[in-house]
Amino acid sequence: MLVSFALWHRSVCRKLPPGPASFPVVGNMMSFPRREKAQRARELAGVCEITYFHGLGQSILILNNRRAVSEFLVRRCDITGGRPTMTMAGELAGFDGSIILRQPGKEFREMRKNMSGAVGKSGASNFNKLLRPHDLGVYLSKVLRTPNQFFKHNRWLFGTYIMSVAYGYRPTEHNDPFITAAERAMFEFIGLAEPGTWIIDIFPFLKHILPKIPFGGYKESIARFRESTKALSVTPFQMVKQAIRTQEGAIASESFCASLIQQMSPNATQADEYFAAWTVGNVYAGGSDTTISSFCSFYLAMCLHPVVKQKAQAEVDLFTERMNRFPNANESDQFPYLCALISELHRWAVIAPMGAAHMSLEDMEYHGHIIPKNTTILFNSWAISQDPELYPNPSEFRPERFLGSNPQLDPREFAFGGGRRICPGMDLADTMMFLALSGCLATLEITSFPDRPPGHAWTDRFARHPVPFECNITLRSSKAQEWIDAALADG
Ligand code: HEM
């Protein structure tokens, strides 16, 4: 009996893609890396372009190189565009309204279409009106006043940019209630979406039991999470609706939310409104933590690579000294070095080292291996960003990689995901980065303290950030102060 079970198990496993040694029932799930997933996954994979983990009712496929990513995420995107069911984050905490956890279908397509119209290339004409120089001026003044709090100020600037595009809302300079609530929701979501954290995600039937038990804290936590997700989606939507109705408050009519509300039928149901609220809520959900991480990595790169900083500053100075102002959102094509620097940030400081989990919607065959339906698919963006065949000397921060007649692979091919789920906010992210970086380079001198050099380290989370570090930030010149003052006077 035992022998025939072992033979059967071996024959099934032989058809499965390569992965660490496997045992009955638990499979090879015990080898699935819990920490530093991307680095460990690459070590485990060796030369294999895919690695497979299975057992305890779960199966996970990791794509380790560019070819595997384009084969699975792009070429087979109809089959690999699902998301794994996250019962805790989705159904219980309320994130199932967002696009991030939605399965492909009519509503998914409609949400993506609306988002592309607002934050993709076709929405770019509004970025100039909504991403105001005034906010950049406020931010630069904050940084110069309290440079040791630059991490906090970075969150403020990108929170403000996102709130402006999504809701046309101008946050207060300190402790804005909408930004605070949205940040809390996103902080909680990142914890909720971390694979393997919640027993309810492994055994979904527990959703009927655990929240009803008076001890263990599930009931209270779920109620708190639901409040947070409402504060991220429904509350700001209702605020804009109210402002449009009463024509009160400083709400820009070009914002994504205002234009969705104006297009809604007067007979819209509560479900229609909830759908619209989440369509806009996706912008903060997907766009804040990611861009803040990139912006903080920019400070790190400027401390560690002063020569790159000087080259970027020289390019920005040519513009600001000629025009006597900061560049606007439509002028990035005049800054090839700065654009290459942003590309290098997407590669060097890749934010989602294991991408975002996709799920196979059907069985798939690959070089004689069978990948079953409902397999979670992770893509090792970090391994691609460090592939020496694509990026010689990958640990070096070198924007020049992306310049000249033979540039290296654009990291947007993997750092923003792929296929049907590719990040819809890529253009907005690049625009916000361009505005913020050009303003910083024009006005701030960012250097490391000689006795406290920053490390070269990022947190070990699904969306990673540089580990907090200190840097010395001063005003570059009296002219720089004039540009900040001019920006402050603008709006
Ligand atoms: C540097 C900045 C950013 C990076 C590195 C980034 C990266 C990513 C990645 C890796 C994914 C997963 C794609 C996949 O599953 O294949 C994603 C999805 C997403 N991103 Fe971004 N993102 C950034 C900025 C933004 C911005 C500014 C927005 C605002 C609109 C945004 C909105 C979203 C949304 C809504 C999704 C989910 C799409 C879906 O599930 O279909 N992201 N992003």
Coordinates of C-alpha atoms and ligand atoms in Angstrom, one line a residue:
M1 CA 0.0 0.0 0.0
L2 CA 2.7 2.4 1.1
V3 CA 4.8 1.4 -1.9
S4 CA 2.0 2.0 -4.4
F5 CA 1.2 5.4 -2.8
A6 CA 4.9 6.4 -3.1
L7 CA 5.0 5.3 -6.8
W8 CA 1.8 7.2 -7.5
H9 CA 3.2 10.2 -5.7
R10 CA 6.4 10.0 -7.7
S11 CA 4.6 9.8 -11.1
V12 CA 2.5 12.8 -10.3
C13 CA 5.5 14.8 -9.1
R14 CA 7.5 13.9 -12.2
K15 CA 5.0 15.8 -14.3
L16 CA 5.1 18.8 -12.0
P17 CA 7.6 21.6 -12.8
P18 CA 11.0 21.5 -11.0
G19 CA 11.3 22.4 -7.4
P20 CA 12.9 21.4 -4.1
A21 CA 12.6 17.8 -2.9
S22 CA 9.0 16.8 -2.2
F23 CA 7.3 14.5 0.4
P24 CA 3.8 13.0 0.6
V25 CA 1.1 15.4 1.8
V26 CA 3.3 18.4 2.7
G27 CA 4.9 18.3 -0.8
N28 CA 7.8 20.7 -0.8
M29 CA 5.9 23.6 0.8
M30 CA 8.2 23.5 3.8
S31 CA 11.0 24.7 1.5
F32 CA 9.0 27.7 0.4
P33 CA 11.1 30.7 1.5
R34 CA 9.5 32.7 4.3
R35 CA 12.1 35.5 4.3
E36 CA 14.0 37.2 1.6
K37 CA 11.8 35.3 -0.8
A38 CA 13.3 36.7 -4.0
Q39 CA 16.9 36.0 -3.2
R40 CA 16.2 32.6 -1.7
A41 CA 13.9 31.7 -4.7
R42 CA 16.8 32.5 -7.1
E43 CA 19.2 30.3 -5.1
L44 CA 16.7 27.4 -5.0
A45 CA 16.0 27.8 -8.7
G46 CA 19.7 27.4 -9.8
V47 CA 19.5 27.4 -13.5
C48 CA 15.7 26.6 -13.8
E49 CA 13.6 29.4 -15.1
I50 CA 10.6 28.3 -13.1
T51 CA 10.4 26.8 -9.6
Y52 CA 7.3 25.0 -8.2
F53 CA 6.1 24.5 -4.7
H54 CA 3.1 22.4 -3.7
G55 CA 1.6 20.6 -0.8
L56 CA -1.1 21.2 1.9
G57 CA -3.6 22.0 -0.8
Q58 CA -1.5 24.9 -2.2
S59 CA 0.6 25.3 -5.3
I60 CA 2.9 28.2 -6.1
L61 CA 5.0 28.8 -9.3
I62 CA 7.8 31.2 -9.3
L63 CA 9.0 32.8 -12.6
N64 CA 12.7 33.4 -12.2
N65 CA 13.8 35.1 -15.4
R66 CA 12.6 37.4 -18.2
R67 CA 11.7 34.7 -20.6
A68 CA 9.5 32.9 -18.1
V69 CA 7.7 36.2 -17.3
S70 CA 7.0 37.0 -20.9
E71 CA 5.9 33.3 -21.5
F72 CA 3.5 33.1 -18.6
L73 CA 2.4 36.7 -17.8
V74 CA 2.3 38.1 -21.3
R75 CA 1.8 35.3 -23.8
R76 CA -0.5 33.3 -21.6
C77 CA -2.2 36.3 -20.0
D78 CA -5.7 35.0 -20.6
I79 CA -4.9 32.1 -18.3
T80 CA -2.6 33.8 -15.8
G81 CA -4.5 37.0 -15.2
G82 CA -6.4 35.7 -12.1
R83 CA -5.6 36.7 -8.5
P84 CA -5.4 34.1 -5.6
T85 CA -8.4 34.4 -3.3
M86 CA -7.4 36.2 -0.1
T87 CA -10.4 35.7 2.1
M88 CA -9.0 37.8 5.0
A89 CA -7.9 40.8 2.9
G90 CA -10.8 40.5 0.4
E91 CA -14.1 39.3 1.7
L92 CA -13.5 39.9 5.4
A93 CA -11.5 43.2 5.4
G94 CA -13.4 44.6 2.4
F95 CA -10.6 44.9 -0.1
D96 CA -12.5 42.7 -2.6
G97 CA -14.0 45.9 -4.0
S98 CA -10.6 47.0 -5.3
I99 CA -9.2 46.0 -8.6
I100 CA -6.2 44.5 -7.0
L101 CA -8.1 41.4 -5.7
R102 CA -10.7 41.2 -8.4
Q103 CA -10.9 38.3 -10.8
P104 CA -11.0 39.0 -14.6
G105 CA -14.5 39.6 -15.9
K106 CA -16.8 42.4 -17.0
E107 CA -16.4 44.6 -13.9
F108 CA -12.6 44.1 -13.9
R109 CA -12.4 45.3 -17.5
E110 CA -14.6 48.3 -16.8
M111 CA -12.5 49.3 -13.8
R112 CA -9.3 49.0 -15.8
K113 CA -10.7 51.0 -18.7
N114 CA -11.8 53.8 -16.4
M115 CA -8.5 53.8 -14.7
S116 CA -6.5 53.9 -17.9
G117 CA -8.6 56.9 -19.1
A118 CA -7.7 58.8 -15.9
V119 CA -4.2 57.8 -14.9
G120 CA -2.8 56.3 -18.1
K121 CA -1.5 58.1 -21.2
S122 CA -4.9 59.5 -22.1
G123 CA -5.4 61.1 -18.7
A124 CA -1.9 62.7 -18.8
S125 CA -3.3 66.1 -20.1
N126 CA -4.9 66.6 -16.7
F127 CA -1.7 65.8 -14.7
N128 CA -0.4 69.3 -15.3
K129 CA -3.4 70.9 -13.7
L130 CA -3.7 68.5 -10.8
L131 CA 0.0 68.1 -9.8
R132 CA 0.6 71.6 -8.7
P133 CA 4.0 73.4 -8.3
H134 CA 2.5 74.8 -5.0
D135 CA 2.5 71.4 -3.4
L136 CA 6.1 70.9 -4.5
G137 CA 7.0 74.3 -2.9
V138 CA 5.3 73.3 0.4
Y139 CA 7.2 70.0 0.4
L140 CA 10.6 71.6 -0.3
S141 CA 10.0 74.1 2.5
K142 CA 9.1 71.3 4.9
V143 CA 12.2 69.4 4.0
L144 CA 14.4 72.4 4.5
R145 CA 12.8 73.3 7.8
T146 CA 13.0 69.7 9.3
P147 CA 15.4 67.8 7.0
N148 CA 15.6 64.9 9.5
Q149 CA 12.0 64.2 8.8
F150 CA 12.4 63.8 5.1
F151 CA 10.8 60.3 5.1
K152 CA 7.6 61.8 6.6
H153 CA 7.6 64.7 4.1
N154 CA 8.1 62.3 1.2
R155 CA 4.9 60.5 2.3
W156 CA 3.1 63.9 2.4
L157 CA 4.1 64.9 -1.1
F158 CA 3.1 61.7 -2.8
G159 CA 0.0 61.4 -0.7
T160 CA -0.9 64.9 -1.8
Y161 CA -0.2 64.2 -5.5
I162 CA -2.4 61.1 -5.4
M163 CA -5.2 62.8 -3.6
S164 CA -5.1 65.6 -6.1
V165 CA -5.3 63.3 -9.1
A166 CA -7.9 61.0 -7.6
Y167 CA -10.2 63.5 -5.8
G168 CA -9.0 67.0 -6.7
Y169 CA -8.6 67.3 -2.9
R170 CA -5.9 69.5 -1.3
P171 CA -4.7 67.9 1.9
T172 CA -3.8 70.0 4.9
E173 CA -0.1 70.4 5.6
H174 CA -0.2 68.5 8.8
N175 CA -2.0 65.3 9.7
D176 CA -4.6 65.4 7.0
P177 CA -7.5 63.1 8.0
F178 CA -7.9 61.6 4.5
I179 CA -4.3 60.8 4.0
T180 CA -3.9 59.5 7.6
A181 CA -6.9 57.2 7.1
A182 CA -5.8 56.0 3.6
E183 CA -2.3 55.3 4.9
R184 CA -3.6 53.2 7.8
A185 CA -5.8 51.2 5.3
M186 CA -2.8 50.5 3.1
F187 CA -0.5 49.6 6.0
E188 CA -3.1 47.1 7.1
F189 CA -3.6 45.8 3.6
I190 CA 0.1 45.0 3.2
G191 CA 0.0 42.9 6.4
L192 CA -3.3 41.3 5.3
A193 CA -2.0 40.3 1.8
E194 CA 1.3 38.8 3.0
P195 CA 1.0 35.1 1.9
G196 CA 0.9 32.6 4.7
T197 CA 0.0 35.1 7.5
W198 CA -3.7 34.3 7.9
I199 CA -5.0 30.8 8.7
I200 CA -8.3 31.8 7.1
D201 CA -6.5 32.2 3.8
I202 CA -5.2 28.6 4.0
F203 CA -8.5 27.1 5.4
P204 CA -11.3 29.5 4.1
F205 CA -14.0 27.6 5.9
L206 CA -12.7 29.2 9.1
K207 CA -14.2 32.5 7.9
H208 CA -17.5 31.1 9.3
I209 CA -16.0 30.2 12.6
L210 CA -13.2 32.5 13.8
P211 CA -15.0 35.9 13.5
K212 CA -17.8 34.5 15.7
I213 CA -15.5 33.4 18.5
P214 CA -15.6 36.0 21.3
F215 CA -11.9 35.6 22.0
G216 CA -8.8 35.7 19.8
G217 CA -9.6 39.2 18.5
Y218 CA -10.8 38.3 15.0
K219 CA -14.1 40.0 15.3
E220 CA -12.7 43.3 16.5
S221 CA -9.8 43.2 13.9
I222 CA -12.2 42.5 11.0
A223 CA -14.5 45.4 12.1
R224 CA -11.5 47.7 12.3
F225 CA -10.2 46.6 8.9
R226 CA -13.6 47.2 7.3
E227 CA -13.7 50.7 8.8
S228 CA -10.2 51.4 7.2
T229 CA -11.2 50.1 3.8
K230 CA -14.3 52.3 3.9
A231 CA -12.1 55.3 4.8
L232 CA -10.0 54.5 1.7
S233 CA -12.8 54.2 -0.8
V234 CA -16.3 55.3 0.2
T235 CA -15.5 58.2 2.5
P236 CA -13.5 60.4 0.0
F237 CA -15.9 59.5 -2.8
Q238 CA -18.8 60.8 -0.7
M239 CA -16.9 63.9 0.2
V240 CA -16.4 64.7 -3.5
K241 CA -20.0 63.9 -4.3
Q242 CA -21.2 66.2 -1.5
A243 CA -18.8 69.0 -2.7
I244 CA -20.1 68.8 -6.3
R245 CA -23.7 68.9 -5.1
T246 CA -23.2 71.9 -2.9
Q247 CA -20.4 73.5 -5.0
E248 CA -18.4 74.0 -1.8
G249 CA -14.8 73.4 -1.0
A250 CA -11.7 73.2 -3.2
I251 CA -12.4 70.2 -5.3
A252 CA -11.0 70.2 -8.8
S253 CA -13.5 69.2 -11.4
E254 CA -10.8 67.5 -13.5
S255 CA -10.1 64.9 -10.8
F256 CA -10.8 61.3 -11.6
C257 CA -13.5 61.1 -8.9
A258 CA -15.3 64.2 -10.1
S259 CA -15.4 63.1 -13.7
L260 CA -16.8 59.6 -12.7
I261 CA -19.5 61.2 -10.6
Q262 CA -20.4 63.6 -13.4
Q263 CA -20.8 60.6 -15.8
M264 CA -22.9 58.6 -13.4
S265 CA -26.6 58.1 -14.2
P266 CA -29.0 59.9 -11.8
N267 CA -30.5 56.5 -11.1
A268 CA -27.2 55.0 -10.0
T269 CA -27.7 52.4 -7.2
Q270 CA -25.7 52.1 -4.1
A271 CA -23.8 49.2 -5.7
D272 CA -22.9 51.5 -8.7
E273 CA -21.6 54.0 -6.2
Y274 CA -19.6 51.4 -4.3
F275 CA -18.1 50.3 -7.6
A276 CA -17.2 53.9 -8.6
A277 CA -15.8 54.6 -5.1
W278 CA -13.4 51.6 -5.5
T279 CA -12.5 52.5 -9.1
V280 CA -11.0 55.8 -7.6
G281 CA -9.9 54.1 -4.4
N282 CA -7.5 51.9 -6.5
V283 CA -5.4 55.0 -7.3
Y284 CA -4.4 55.5 -3.6
A285 CA -4.3 51.8 -3.0
G286 CA -1.9 51.1 -5.9
G287 CA -0.2 54.4 -6.2
S288 CA 0.9 55.7 -2.8
D289 CA 3.1 53.2 -1.1
T290 CA 4.9 52.2 -4.3
T291 CA 5.8 55.8 -5.4
I292 CA 6.8 56.8 -1.8
S293 CA 9.2 53.8 -1.8
S294 CA 10.7 54.9 -5.1
F295 CA 11.1 58.5 -3.9
C296 CA 12.9 57.4 -0.7
S297 CA 15.2 55.2 -2.8
F298 CA 16.0 58.3 -4.8
Y299 CA 17.4 60.0 -1.7
L300 CA 19.4 56.9 -0.9
A301 CA 20.8 56.8 -4.5
M302 CA 21.7 60.5 -4.3
C303 CA 23.7 59.9 -1.0
L304 CA 25.5 56.8 -2.4
H305 CA 26.2 58.1 -5.9
P306 CA 27.2 61.8 -5.8
V307 CA 28.5 61.7 -9.4
V308 CA 25.1 60.6 -10.7
K309 CA 23.5 63.4 -8.6
Q310 CA 25.9 66.0 -10.1
K311 CA 25.1 64.9 -13.7
A312 CA 21.3 65.1 -13.0
Q313 CA 21.7 68.4 -11.3
A314 CA 23.6 69.8 -14.3
E315 CA 20.7 68.8 -16.6
V316 CA 18.0 70.3 -14.4
D317 CA 20.0 73.5 -13.8
L318 CA 20.2 74.1 -17.6
F319 CA 16.4 74.2 -17.6
T320 CA 15.6 76.1 -14.4
E321 CA 18.2 78.8 -15.0
R322 CA 16.8 79.4 -18.5
M323 CA 13.1 79.2 -17.6
N324 CA 13.3 80.5 -14.0
R325 CA 10.9 77.8 -12.8
F326 CA 10.5 74.1 -12.1
P327 CA 9.6 72.0 -15.2
N328 CA 6.0 70.9 -15.6
A329 CA 4.6 67.5 -16.3
N330 CA 4.8 67.8 -20.1
E331 CA 8.4 68.7 -20.3
S332 CA 10.2 65.5 -19.3
D333 CA 11.4 64.9 -22.8
Q334 CA 13.9 67.7 -22.2
F335 CA 15.5 65.6 -19.4
P336 CA 17.0 62.4 -20.9
Y337 CA 19.4 61.9 -18.0
L338 CA 16.8 62.4 -15.4
C339 CA 14.4 60.0 -17.2
A340 CA 17.2 57.4 -17.3
L341 CA 17.8 58.0 -13.6
I342 CA 14.1 57.2 -12.9
S343 CA 14.4 54.0 -15.0
E344 CA 17.5 53.0 -13.0
L345 CA 15.5 53.6 -9.8
H346 CA 12.8 51.2 -11.1
R347 CA 15.5 48.6 -11.6
W348 CA 18.0 49.1 -8.8
A349 CA 15.3 49.7 -6.1
V350 CA 12.7 47.3 -7.5
I351 CA 9.7 47.8 -5.2
A352 CA 7.8 44.5 -5.5
P353 CA 10.6 41.9 -5.6
M354 CA 8.2 39.0 -6.0
G355 CA 5.7 41.0 -8.1
A356 CA 2.1 40.6 -7.1
A357 CA 0.5 37.2 -7.0
H358 CA -1.3 36.1 -10.2
M359 CA -3.4 32.9 -10.4
S360 CA -3.8 30.3 -13.2
L361 CA -7.4 30.0 -14.3
E362 CA -6.8 26.7 -16.2
D363 CA -4.3 23.8 -16.2
M364 CA -1.2 24.7 -18.2
E365 CA 1.4 22.6 -19.9
Y366 CA 5.0 23.8 -20.1
H367 CA 7.8 21.7 -21.7
G368 CA 6.0 18.5 -20.6
H369 CA 5.3 19.8 -17.1
I370 CA 1.7 20.3 -15.8
I371 CA 0.9 23.4 -13.9
P372 CA -2.5 22.9 -12.3
K373 CA -5.4 25.4 -12.3
N374 CA -5.5 27.7 -9.3
T375 CA -1.7 27.8 -9.0
T376 CA -0.4 31.1 -7.5
I377 CA 2.1 32.6 -9.8
L378 CA 4.9 34.9 -8.4
F379 CA 7.4 36.7 -10.6
N380 CA 10.9 37.3 -9.3
S381 CA 11.4 40.9 -10.5
W382 CA 14.3 41.2 -8.2
A383 CA 16.1 38.3 -10.0
I384 CA 15.5 39.9 -13.4
S385 CA 16.7 43.3 -12.1
Q386 CA 20.0 41.6 -11.0
D387 CA 20.5 39.4 -14.1
P388 CA 24.1 40.2 -15.3
E389 CA 23.2 39.2 -18.9
L390 CA 20.5 41.9 -19.0
Y391 CA 22.3 44.4 -16.7
P392 CA 26.1 44.1 -16.6
N393 CA 27.4 44.9 -13.0
P394 CA 23.8 44.9 -11.8
S395 CA 24.6 46.3 -8.3
E396 CA 25.9 49.5 -9.8
F397 CA 23.6 52.5 -10.0
R398 CA 24.1 53.7 -13.5
P399 CA 21.4 55.7 -15.4
E400 CA 23.7 55.6 -18.5
R401 CA 22.5 52.0 -19.0
F402 CA 19.4 53.4 -20.6
L403 CA 21.0 56.1 -22.8
G404 CA 22.7 55.9 -26.2
S405 CA 21.9 53.8 -29.2
N406 CA 21.9 50.4 -27.4
P407 CA 20.1 50.9 -24.1
Q408 CA 19.6 47.9 -21.7
L409 CA 16.1 46.4 -21.1
D410 CA 13.6 49.0 -19.9
P411 CA 12.8 47.8 -16.3
R412 CA 9.2 48.8 -16.9
E413 CA 8.9 45.4 -18.6
F414 CA 8.9 43.6 -15.3
A415 CA 8.9 46.1 -12.4
F416 CA 5.3 47.0 -13.0
G417 CA 4.0 43.4 -13.6
G418 CA 2.7 42.1 -16.8
G419 CA -0.1 40.9 -19.1
R420 CA -3.7 41.8 -18.2
R421 CA -2.7 43.0 -14.8
I422 CA 0.2 45.3 -15.7
C423 CA 0.2 48.4 -13.4
P424 CA -2.3 50.9 -14.8
G425 CA -0.5 53.8 -13.0
M426 CA 2.9 53.6 -14.7
D427 CA 2.6 56.9 -16.5
L428 CA 1.3 58.7 -13.4
A429 CA 4.1 57.2 -11.4
D430 CA 6.7 58.4 -13.8
T431 CA 5.2 61.9 -14.0
M432 CA 5.0 62.3 -10.2
M433 CA 8.6 61.1 -9.9
F434 CA 9.8 63.4 -12.6
L435 CA 8.2 66.5 -10.9
A436 CA 9.4 65.6 -7.5
L437 CA 13.0 64.7 -8.5
S438 CA 13.5 67.7 -10.7
G439 CA 12.3 70.0 -7.9
C440 CA 14.7 68.3 -5.4
L441 CA 17.7 68.3 -7.7
A442 CA 17.2 72.0 -8.5
T443 CA 17.0 73.1 -4.9
L444 CA 18.4 70.6 -2.4
E445 CA 21.9 69.4 -1.8
I446 CA 21.5 65.8 -0.6
T447 CA 24.6 64.1 0.9
S448 CA 25.4 61.5 3.4
F449 CA 26.8 62.3 6.8
P450 CA 30.5 61.1 6.7
D451 CA 30.2 59.5 10.1
R452 CA 26.8 57.9 9.4
P453 CA 26.7 56.6 5.8
P454 CA 23.4 55.0 4.8
G455 CA 23.3 51.3 4.3
H456 CA 22.3 49.7 1.1
A457 CA 19.2 47.9 2.4
W458 CA 15.5 47.6 1.9
T459 CA 12.8 46.1 4.1
D460 CA 11.9 42.5 3.6
R461 CA 8.2 43.0 2.6
F462 CA 6.0 42.4 -0.4
A463 CA 6.3 46.1 -1.2
R464 CA 9.7 47.1 0.1
H465 CA 11.1 50.4 1.2
P466 CA 14.7 51.5 2.0
V467 CA 15.6 50.8 5.6
P468 CA 15.4 54.3 7.3
F469 CA 18.7 56.2 7.0
E470 CA 19.9 59.7 7.7
C471 CA 21.1 62.3 5.2
N472 CA 22.3 65.8 5.2
I473 CA 19.9 68.1 3.2
T474 CA 20.6 71.8 2.7
L475 CA 19.5 74.6 0.3
R476 CA 21.6 74.7 -2.8
S477 CA 21.6 78.5 -3.5
S478 CA 19.6 81.7 -3.0
K479 CA 18.2 81.2 -6.5
A480 CA 16.8 77.8 -5.4
Q481 CA 14.9 79.7 -2.7
E482 CA 13.4 82.0 -5.3
W483 CA 12.1 79.0 -7.3
I484 CA 10.6 77.5 -4.1
D485 CA 8.9 80.9 -3.4
A486 CA 7.6 81.1 -6.9
A487 CA 6.2 77.6 -6.7
L488 CA 4.5 78.5 -3.3
A489 CA 3.0 81.6 -4.9
D490 CA 1.5 79.5 -7.7
G491 CA -1.9 78.5 -6.4
Ligands
HEM1 C1 6.9 53.2 -8.9 C2 5.6 53.1 -8.9 C3 4.8 51.8 -9.0 C4 5.3 50.5 -9.1 C5 6.7 50.0 -9.1 C6 4.1 49.7 -9.3 C7 4.1 48.3 -9.5 C8 3.0 47.5 -9.6 C9 3.0 46.1 -9.8 C10 4.3 45.2 -9.7 C11 1.7 45.7 -9.9 C12 1.3 44.3 -10.1 C13 1.1 44.0 -11.5 C14 0.7 42.5 -11.8 O1 0.0 41.9 -11.0 O2 1.2 42.0 -12.8 C15 0.9 46.9 -9.8 C16 -0.5 46.8 -9.9 C17 -1.3 47.9 -9.7 N1 -0.9 49.3 -9.6 FE1 1.1 49.9 -9.6 N2 3.0 50.5 -9.3 C18 3.4 51.8 -9.2 C19 2.6 52.9 -9.2 C20 1.2 52.9 -9.3 C21 0.4 54.1 -9.4 C22 0.9 55.6 -9.3 C23 -0.9 53.7 -9.4 C24 -2.1 54.6 -9.5 C25 -3.0 54.5 -10.4 C26 -0.9 52.2 -9.4 C27 -2.0 51.4 -9.4 C28 -2.0 50.1 -9.5 C29 -3.2 49.2 -9.5 C30 -4.6 49.7 -9.3 C31 -2.7 47.9 -9.7 C32 -3.6 46.6 -9.7 C33 -3.9 46.3 -11.1 C34 -4.7 45.0 -11.3 O3 -4.8 44.2 -10.3 O4 -5.2 44.7 -12.4 N3 0.4 51.8 -9.3 N4 1.7 48.0 -9.7

